[in-house]
Short mmCIF file of C-alpha atoms and ligand atoms in Angstrom, two decimals:
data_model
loop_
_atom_site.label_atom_id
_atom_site.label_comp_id
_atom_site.label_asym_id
_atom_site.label_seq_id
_atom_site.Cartn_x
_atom_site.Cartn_y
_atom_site.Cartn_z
CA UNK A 11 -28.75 26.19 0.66
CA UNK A 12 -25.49 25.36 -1.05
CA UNK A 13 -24.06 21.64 -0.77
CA UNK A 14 -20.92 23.01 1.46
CA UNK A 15 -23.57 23.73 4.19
CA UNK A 16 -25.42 20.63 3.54
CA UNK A 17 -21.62 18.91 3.81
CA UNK A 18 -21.00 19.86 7.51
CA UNK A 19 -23.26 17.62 8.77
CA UNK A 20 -21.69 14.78 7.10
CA UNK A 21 -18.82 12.85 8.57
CA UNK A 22 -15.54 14.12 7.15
CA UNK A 23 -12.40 12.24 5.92
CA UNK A 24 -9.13 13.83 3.75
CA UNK A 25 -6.43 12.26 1.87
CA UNK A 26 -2.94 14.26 3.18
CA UNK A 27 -0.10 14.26 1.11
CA UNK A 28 2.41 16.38 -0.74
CA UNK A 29 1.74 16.56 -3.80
CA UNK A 30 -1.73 15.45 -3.44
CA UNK A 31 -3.91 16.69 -6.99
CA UNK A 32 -3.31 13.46 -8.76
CA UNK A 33 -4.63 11.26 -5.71
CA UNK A 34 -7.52 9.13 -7.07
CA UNK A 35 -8.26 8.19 -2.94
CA UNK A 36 -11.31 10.68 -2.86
CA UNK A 37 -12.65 9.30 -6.30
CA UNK A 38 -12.27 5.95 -4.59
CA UNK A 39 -14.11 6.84 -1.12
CA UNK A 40 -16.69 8.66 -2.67
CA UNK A 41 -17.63 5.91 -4.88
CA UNK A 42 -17.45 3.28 -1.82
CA UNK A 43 -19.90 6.02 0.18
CA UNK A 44 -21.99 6.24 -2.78
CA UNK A 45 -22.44 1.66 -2.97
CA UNK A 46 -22.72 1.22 0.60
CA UNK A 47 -24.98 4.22 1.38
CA UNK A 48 -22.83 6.03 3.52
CA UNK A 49 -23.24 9.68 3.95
CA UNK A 50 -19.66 11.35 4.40
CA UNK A 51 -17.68 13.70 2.73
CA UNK A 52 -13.92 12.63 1.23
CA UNK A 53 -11.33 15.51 0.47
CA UNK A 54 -8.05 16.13 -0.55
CA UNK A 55 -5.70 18.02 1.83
CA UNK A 56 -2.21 19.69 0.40
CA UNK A 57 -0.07 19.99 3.77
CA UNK A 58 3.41 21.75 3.54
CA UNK A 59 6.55 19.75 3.53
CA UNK A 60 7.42 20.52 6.89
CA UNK A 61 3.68 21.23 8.30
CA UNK A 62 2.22 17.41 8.54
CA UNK A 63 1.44 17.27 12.12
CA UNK A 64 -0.34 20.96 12.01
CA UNK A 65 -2.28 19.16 9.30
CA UNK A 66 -3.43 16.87 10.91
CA UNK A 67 -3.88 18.60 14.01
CA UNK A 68 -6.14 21.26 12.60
CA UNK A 69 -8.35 18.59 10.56
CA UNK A 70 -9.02 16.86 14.03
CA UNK A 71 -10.23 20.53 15.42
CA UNK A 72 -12.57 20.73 12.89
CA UNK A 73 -13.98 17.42 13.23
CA UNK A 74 -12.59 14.97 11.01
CA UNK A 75 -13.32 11.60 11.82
CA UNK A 76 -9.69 10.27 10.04
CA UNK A 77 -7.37 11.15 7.08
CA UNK A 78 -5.51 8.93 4.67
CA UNK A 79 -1.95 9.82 4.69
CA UNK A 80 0.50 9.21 1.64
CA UNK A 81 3.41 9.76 -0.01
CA UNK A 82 5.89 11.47 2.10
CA UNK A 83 4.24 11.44 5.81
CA UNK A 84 3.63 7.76 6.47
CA UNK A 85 6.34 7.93 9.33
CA UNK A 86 5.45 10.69 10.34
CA UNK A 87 2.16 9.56 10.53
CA UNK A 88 3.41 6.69 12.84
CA UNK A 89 5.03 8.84 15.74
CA UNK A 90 2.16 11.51 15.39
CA UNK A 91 -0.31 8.20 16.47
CA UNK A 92 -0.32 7.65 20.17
CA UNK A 93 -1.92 4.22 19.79
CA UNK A 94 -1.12 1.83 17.02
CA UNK A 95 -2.59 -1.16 15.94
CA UNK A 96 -0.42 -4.61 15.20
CA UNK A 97 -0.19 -4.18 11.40
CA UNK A 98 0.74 -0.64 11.33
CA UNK A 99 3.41 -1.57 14.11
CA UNK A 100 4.57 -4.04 12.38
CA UNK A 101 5.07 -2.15 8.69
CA UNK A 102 6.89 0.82 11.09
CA UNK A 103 4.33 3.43 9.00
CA UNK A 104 0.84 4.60 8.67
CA UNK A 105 -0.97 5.41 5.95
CA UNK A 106 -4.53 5.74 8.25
CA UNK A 107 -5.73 7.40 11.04
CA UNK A 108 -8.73 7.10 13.18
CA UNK A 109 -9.54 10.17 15.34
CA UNK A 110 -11.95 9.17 18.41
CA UNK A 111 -12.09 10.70 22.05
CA UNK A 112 -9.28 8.97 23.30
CA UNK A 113 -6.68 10.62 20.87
CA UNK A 114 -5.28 9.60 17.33
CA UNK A 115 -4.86 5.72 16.42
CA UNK A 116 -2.93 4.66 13.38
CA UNK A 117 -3.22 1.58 11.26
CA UNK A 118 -2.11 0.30 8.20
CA UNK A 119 -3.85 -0.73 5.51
CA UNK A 120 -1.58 -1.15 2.52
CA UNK A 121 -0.28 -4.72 3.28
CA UNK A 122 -3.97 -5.82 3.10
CA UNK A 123 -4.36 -4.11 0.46
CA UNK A 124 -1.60 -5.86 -1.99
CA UNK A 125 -2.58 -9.49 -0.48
CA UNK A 126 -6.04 -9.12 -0.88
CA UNK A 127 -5.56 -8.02 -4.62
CA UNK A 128 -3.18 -11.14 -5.03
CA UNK A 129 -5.01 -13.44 -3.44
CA UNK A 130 -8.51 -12.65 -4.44
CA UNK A 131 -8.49 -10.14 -7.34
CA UNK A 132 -5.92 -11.90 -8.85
CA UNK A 133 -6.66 -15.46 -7.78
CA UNK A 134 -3.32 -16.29 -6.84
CA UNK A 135 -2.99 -17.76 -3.78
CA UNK A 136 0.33 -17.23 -1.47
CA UNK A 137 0.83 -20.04 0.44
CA UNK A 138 3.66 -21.99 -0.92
CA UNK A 139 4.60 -19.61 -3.30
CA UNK A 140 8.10 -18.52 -3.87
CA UNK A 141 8.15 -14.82 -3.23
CA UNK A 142 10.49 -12.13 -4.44
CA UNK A 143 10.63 -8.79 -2.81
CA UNK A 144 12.88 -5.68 -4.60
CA UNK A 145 13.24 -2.82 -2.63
CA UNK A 146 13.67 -2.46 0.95
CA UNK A 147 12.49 1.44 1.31
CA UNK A 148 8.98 2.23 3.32
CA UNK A 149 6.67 0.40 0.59
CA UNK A 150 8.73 -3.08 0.94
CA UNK A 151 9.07 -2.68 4.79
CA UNK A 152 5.03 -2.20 4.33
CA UNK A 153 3.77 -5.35 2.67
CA UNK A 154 6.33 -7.62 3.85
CA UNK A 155 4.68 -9.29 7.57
CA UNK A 156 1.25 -9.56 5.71
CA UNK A 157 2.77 -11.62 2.53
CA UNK A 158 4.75 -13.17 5.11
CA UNK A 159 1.73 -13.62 6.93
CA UNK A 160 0.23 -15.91 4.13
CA UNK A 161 2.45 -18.84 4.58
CA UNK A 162 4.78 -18.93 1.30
CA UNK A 163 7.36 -20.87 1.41
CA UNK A 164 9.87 -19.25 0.95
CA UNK A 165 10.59 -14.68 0.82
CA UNK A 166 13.81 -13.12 -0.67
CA UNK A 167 14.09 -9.45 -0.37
CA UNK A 168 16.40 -8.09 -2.96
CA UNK A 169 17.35 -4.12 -2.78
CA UNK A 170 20.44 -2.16 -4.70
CA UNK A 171 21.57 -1.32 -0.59
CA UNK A 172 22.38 -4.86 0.34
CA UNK A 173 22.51 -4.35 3.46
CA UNK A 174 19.02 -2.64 3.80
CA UNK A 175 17.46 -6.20 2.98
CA UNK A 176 20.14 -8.07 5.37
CA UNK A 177 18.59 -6.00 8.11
CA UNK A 178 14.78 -6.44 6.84
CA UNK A 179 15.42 -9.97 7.52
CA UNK A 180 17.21 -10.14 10.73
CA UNK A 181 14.36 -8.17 12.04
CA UNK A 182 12.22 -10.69 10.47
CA UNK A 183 14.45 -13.61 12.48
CA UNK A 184 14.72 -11.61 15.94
CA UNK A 185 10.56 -11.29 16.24
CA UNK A 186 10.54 -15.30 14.97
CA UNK A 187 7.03 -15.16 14.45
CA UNK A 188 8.06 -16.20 10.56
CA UNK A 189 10.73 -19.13 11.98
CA UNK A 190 8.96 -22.06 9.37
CA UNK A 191 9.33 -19.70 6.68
CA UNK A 192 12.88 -19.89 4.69
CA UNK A 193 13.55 -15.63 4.44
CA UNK A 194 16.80 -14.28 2.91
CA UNK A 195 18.59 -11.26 1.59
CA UNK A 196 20.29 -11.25 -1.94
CA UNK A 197 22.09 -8.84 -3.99
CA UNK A 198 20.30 -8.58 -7.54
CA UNK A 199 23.33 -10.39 -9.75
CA UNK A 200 23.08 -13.04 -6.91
CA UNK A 201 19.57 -14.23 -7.75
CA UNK A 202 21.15 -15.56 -11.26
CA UNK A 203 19.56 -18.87 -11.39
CA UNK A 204 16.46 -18.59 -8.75
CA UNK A 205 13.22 -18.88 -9.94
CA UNK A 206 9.51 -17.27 -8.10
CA UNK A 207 6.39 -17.89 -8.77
CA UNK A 208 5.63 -14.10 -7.40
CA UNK A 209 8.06 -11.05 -8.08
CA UNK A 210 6.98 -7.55 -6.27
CA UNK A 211 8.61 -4.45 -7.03
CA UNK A 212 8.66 -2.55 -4.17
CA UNK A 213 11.19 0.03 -5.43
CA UNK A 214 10.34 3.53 -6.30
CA UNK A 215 12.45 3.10 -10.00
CA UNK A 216 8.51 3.12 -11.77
CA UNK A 217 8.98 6.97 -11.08
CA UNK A 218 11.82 7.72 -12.76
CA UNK A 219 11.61 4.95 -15.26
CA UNK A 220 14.43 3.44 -14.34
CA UNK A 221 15.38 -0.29 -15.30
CA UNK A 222 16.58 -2.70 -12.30
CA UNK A 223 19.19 -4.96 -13.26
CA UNK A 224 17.45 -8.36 -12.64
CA UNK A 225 18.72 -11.89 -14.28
CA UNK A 226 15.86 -12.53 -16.52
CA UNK A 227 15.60 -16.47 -15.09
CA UNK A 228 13.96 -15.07 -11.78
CA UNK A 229 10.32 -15.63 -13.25
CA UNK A 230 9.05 -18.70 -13.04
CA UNK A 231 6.45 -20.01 -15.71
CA UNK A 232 3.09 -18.32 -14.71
CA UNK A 233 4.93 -15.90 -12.70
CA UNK A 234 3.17 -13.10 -11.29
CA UNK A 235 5.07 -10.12 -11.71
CA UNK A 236 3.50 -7.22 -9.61
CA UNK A 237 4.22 -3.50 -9.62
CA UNK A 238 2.84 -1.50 -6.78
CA UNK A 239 3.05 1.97 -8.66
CA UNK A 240 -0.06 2.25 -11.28
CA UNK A 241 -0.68 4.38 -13.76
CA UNK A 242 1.86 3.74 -16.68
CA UNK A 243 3.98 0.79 -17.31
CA UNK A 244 7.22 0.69 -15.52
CA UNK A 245 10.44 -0.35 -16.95
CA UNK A 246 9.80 -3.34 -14.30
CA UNK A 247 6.35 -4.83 -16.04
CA UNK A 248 7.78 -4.33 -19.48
CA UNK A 249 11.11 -6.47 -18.54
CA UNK A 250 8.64 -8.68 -16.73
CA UNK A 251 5.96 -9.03 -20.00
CA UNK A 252 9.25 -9.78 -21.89
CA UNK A 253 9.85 -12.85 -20.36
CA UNK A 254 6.56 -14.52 -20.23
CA UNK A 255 5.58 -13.32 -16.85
CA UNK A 256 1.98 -12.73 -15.98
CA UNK A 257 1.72 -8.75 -14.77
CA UNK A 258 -0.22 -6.14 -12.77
CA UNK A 259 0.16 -2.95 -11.41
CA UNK A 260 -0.78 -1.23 -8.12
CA UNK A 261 -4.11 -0.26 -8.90
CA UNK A 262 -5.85 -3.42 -7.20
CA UNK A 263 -3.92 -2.80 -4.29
CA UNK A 264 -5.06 1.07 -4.28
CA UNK A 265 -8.32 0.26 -4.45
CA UNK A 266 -7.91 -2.93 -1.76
CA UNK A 267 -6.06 -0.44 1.15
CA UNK A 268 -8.95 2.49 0.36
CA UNK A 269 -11.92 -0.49 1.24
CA UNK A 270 -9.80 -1.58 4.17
CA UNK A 271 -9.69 1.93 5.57
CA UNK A 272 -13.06 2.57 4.77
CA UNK A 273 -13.96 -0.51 6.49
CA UNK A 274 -12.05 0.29 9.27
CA UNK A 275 -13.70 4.12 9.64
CA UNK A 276 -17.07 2.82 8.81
CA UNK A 277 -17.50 -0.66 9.75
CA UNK A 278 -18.72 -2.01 5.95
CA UNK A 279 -16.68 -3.35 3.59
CA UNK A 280 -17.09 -1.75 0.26
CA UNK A 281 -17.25 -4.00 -3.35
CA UNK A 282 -14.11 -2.99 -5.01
CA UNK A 283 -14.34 -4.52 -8.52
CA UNK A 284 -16.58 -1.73 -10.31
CA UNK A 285 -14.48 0.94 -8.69
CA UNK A 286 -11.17 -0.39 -9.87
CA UNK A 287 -12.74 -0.74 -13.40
CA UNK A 288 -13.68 2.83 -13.27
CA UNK A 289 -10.33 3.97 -12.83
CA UNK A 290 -9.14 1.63 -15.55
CA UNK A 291 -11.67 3.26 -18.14
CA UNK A 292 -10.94 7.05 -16.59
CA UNK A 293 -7.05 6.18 -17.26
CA UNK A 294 -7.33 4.73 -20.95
P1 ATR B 473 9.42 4.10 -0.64
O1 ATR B 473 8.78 4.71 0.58
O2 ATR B 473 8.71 4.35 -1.93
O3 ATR B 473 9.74 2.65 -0.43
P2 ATR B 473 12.17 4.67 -0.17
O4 ATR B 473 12.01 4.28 1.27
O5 ATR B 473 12.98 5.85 -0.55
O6 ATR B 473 10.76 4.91 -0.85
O7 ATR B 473 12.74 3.38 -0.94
C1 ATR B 473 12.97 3.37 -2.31
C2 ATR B 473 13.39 1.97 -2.75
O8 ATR B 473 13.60 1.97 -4.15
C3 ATR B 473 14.68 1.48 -2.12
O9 ATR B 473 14.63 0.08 -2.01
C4 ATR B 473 15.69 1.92 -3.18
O10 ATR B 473 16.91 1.20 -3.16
P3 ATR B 473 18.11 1.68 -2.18
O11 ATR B 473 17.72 1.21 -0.81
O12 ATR B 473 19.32 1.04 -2.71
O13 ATR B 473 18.14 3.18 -2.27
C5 ATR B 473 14.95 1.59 -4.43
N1 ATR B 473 15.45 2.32 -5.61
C6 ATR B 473 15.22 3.62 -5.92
N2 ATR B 473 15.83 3.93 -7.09
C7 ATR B 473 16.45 2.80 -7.52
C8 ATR B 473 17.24 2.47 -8.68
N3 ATR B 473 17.50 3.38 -9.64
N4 ATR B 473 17.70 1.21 -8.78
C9 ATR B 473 17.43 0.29 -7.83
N5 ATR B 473 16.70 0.54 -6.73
C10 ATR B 473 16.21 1.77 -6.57
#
């Protein structure tokens, strides 16, 4: 017998997107299954622009067990869930879902996913650090209550729409959870002067290679200056490498939000330093 029949026994999980045939997810999930001993099967799933929750909805029929979702259904993804845990409520988007017998749950793994690569691939530890957040689109809104959630001390967000970031952080202020933590809105020529010991670019300008028009003082010495696209250098790392800053791109956190969803389908949490090395060596 062919492995496609040997296949639907196994436990089945897609990445859904559009476009989808760069995603590395089911090189990622297949290598976790493959540590940890876990027999399932990992594919990638094109759905049409304006055919997400048919998707979805069909992959459940057949007997998925839970789908990734990326780039551009993660809100979708969030009002297709009717139960939601506290992170993805909190980030307003999903990029997993768990199907079970009581219906579809959705979580959120990508703010785990950049802390953990901080914190422990990276050995930088958040507390006390002086964040700076660009962007205020779905990825920033994403990461923001789990960096928050590591006790810097203090969190600007910084986005070309001003006003975008004001209302990040009045949302921030409202819930108060954050209240000991100093969070605050600036315009990029007003961060002239201000110095972080982290910078994230949360913006989508990596895709179009776009430069952002920072002051070049906002990196402290040592700064980390983090990208969360991968793949290629963005106009953001180079600017960043320029002036002294230490930088990475989004590949740890990749890797980090694939081994929290496969945790969170699966119930072990997979080693994620030989993966992420793979993809390194596959991409030179
Ligand atoms: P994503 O889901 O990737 O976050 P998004 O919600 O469309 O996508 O948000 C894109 C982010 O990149 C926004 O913060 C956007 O700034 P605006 O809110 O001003 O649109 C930012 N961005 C995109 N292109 C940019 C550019 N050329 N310069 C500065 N910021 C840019």
């Amino acid at each position: 017998m062919n492995n496609q029949n040997d296949n639907m026994d196994l436990d089945r999980y897609a990445v859904v997107g559009n476009p989808i045939a760069h995603s590395k997810s089911p090189m990622i999930h297949q290598a976790f299954a493959k540590n940890t001993r876990q027999d399932l099967v990992y594919e990638r799933v094109l759905a049409p622009l304006d055919g997400f929750v048919e998707t979805v909805q069909a992959l459940r029929i057949q007997g998925f067990k839970g789908v990734n979702v990326t780039v551009p259904f993660k809100l979708e993804a969030f009002q297709l869930a009717n139960q939601l845990t506290e992170r993805a409520h909190d980030a307003g988007a999903v990029n997993t879902l768990i199907f079970n017998d009581e219906g579809v749950i959705g979580d959120n793994t990508d703010g785990t996913g950049i802390v953990r690569d901080i914190e422990q691939n990276l050995c930088i530890p958040l507390a006390g650090k002086r964040i700076l957040l660009i962007g205020a689109g779905g990825a920033a809104e994403g990461v923001l209550h789990p960096l928050l959630a590591c006790s810097p001390a203090l969190l600007v967000i910084t986005n070309r729409t001003l006003d975008k970031a004001i209302s990040m952080v009045k949302k921030v202020e409202e819930q108060g959870e954050y209240r000991y933590i100093s969070v605050n809105a600036y315009a990029f020529d007003d961060l002239r002067g201000q110095a972080f010991d982290v910078v994230i670019n949360a913006t989508s300008t990596g895709l179009t290679d776009s430069s952002l028009p920072l002051p070049a003082t906002i990196f402290s010495p040592q700064a980390l200056a983090y990208d969360m696209m991968y793949g290629r250098e963005t106009p953001f790392m180079a600017f960043a490498r320029s002036h002294g800053a230490n930088v990475a791109d989004g590949l740890g956190m990749l890797v980090e939000q694939a081994a929290e969803a496969f945790y969170v389908w699966r119930g072990v949490r997979p080693e994620t330093q030989d993966v992420m090395q793979q993809i390194r060596n596959l991409s030179q």
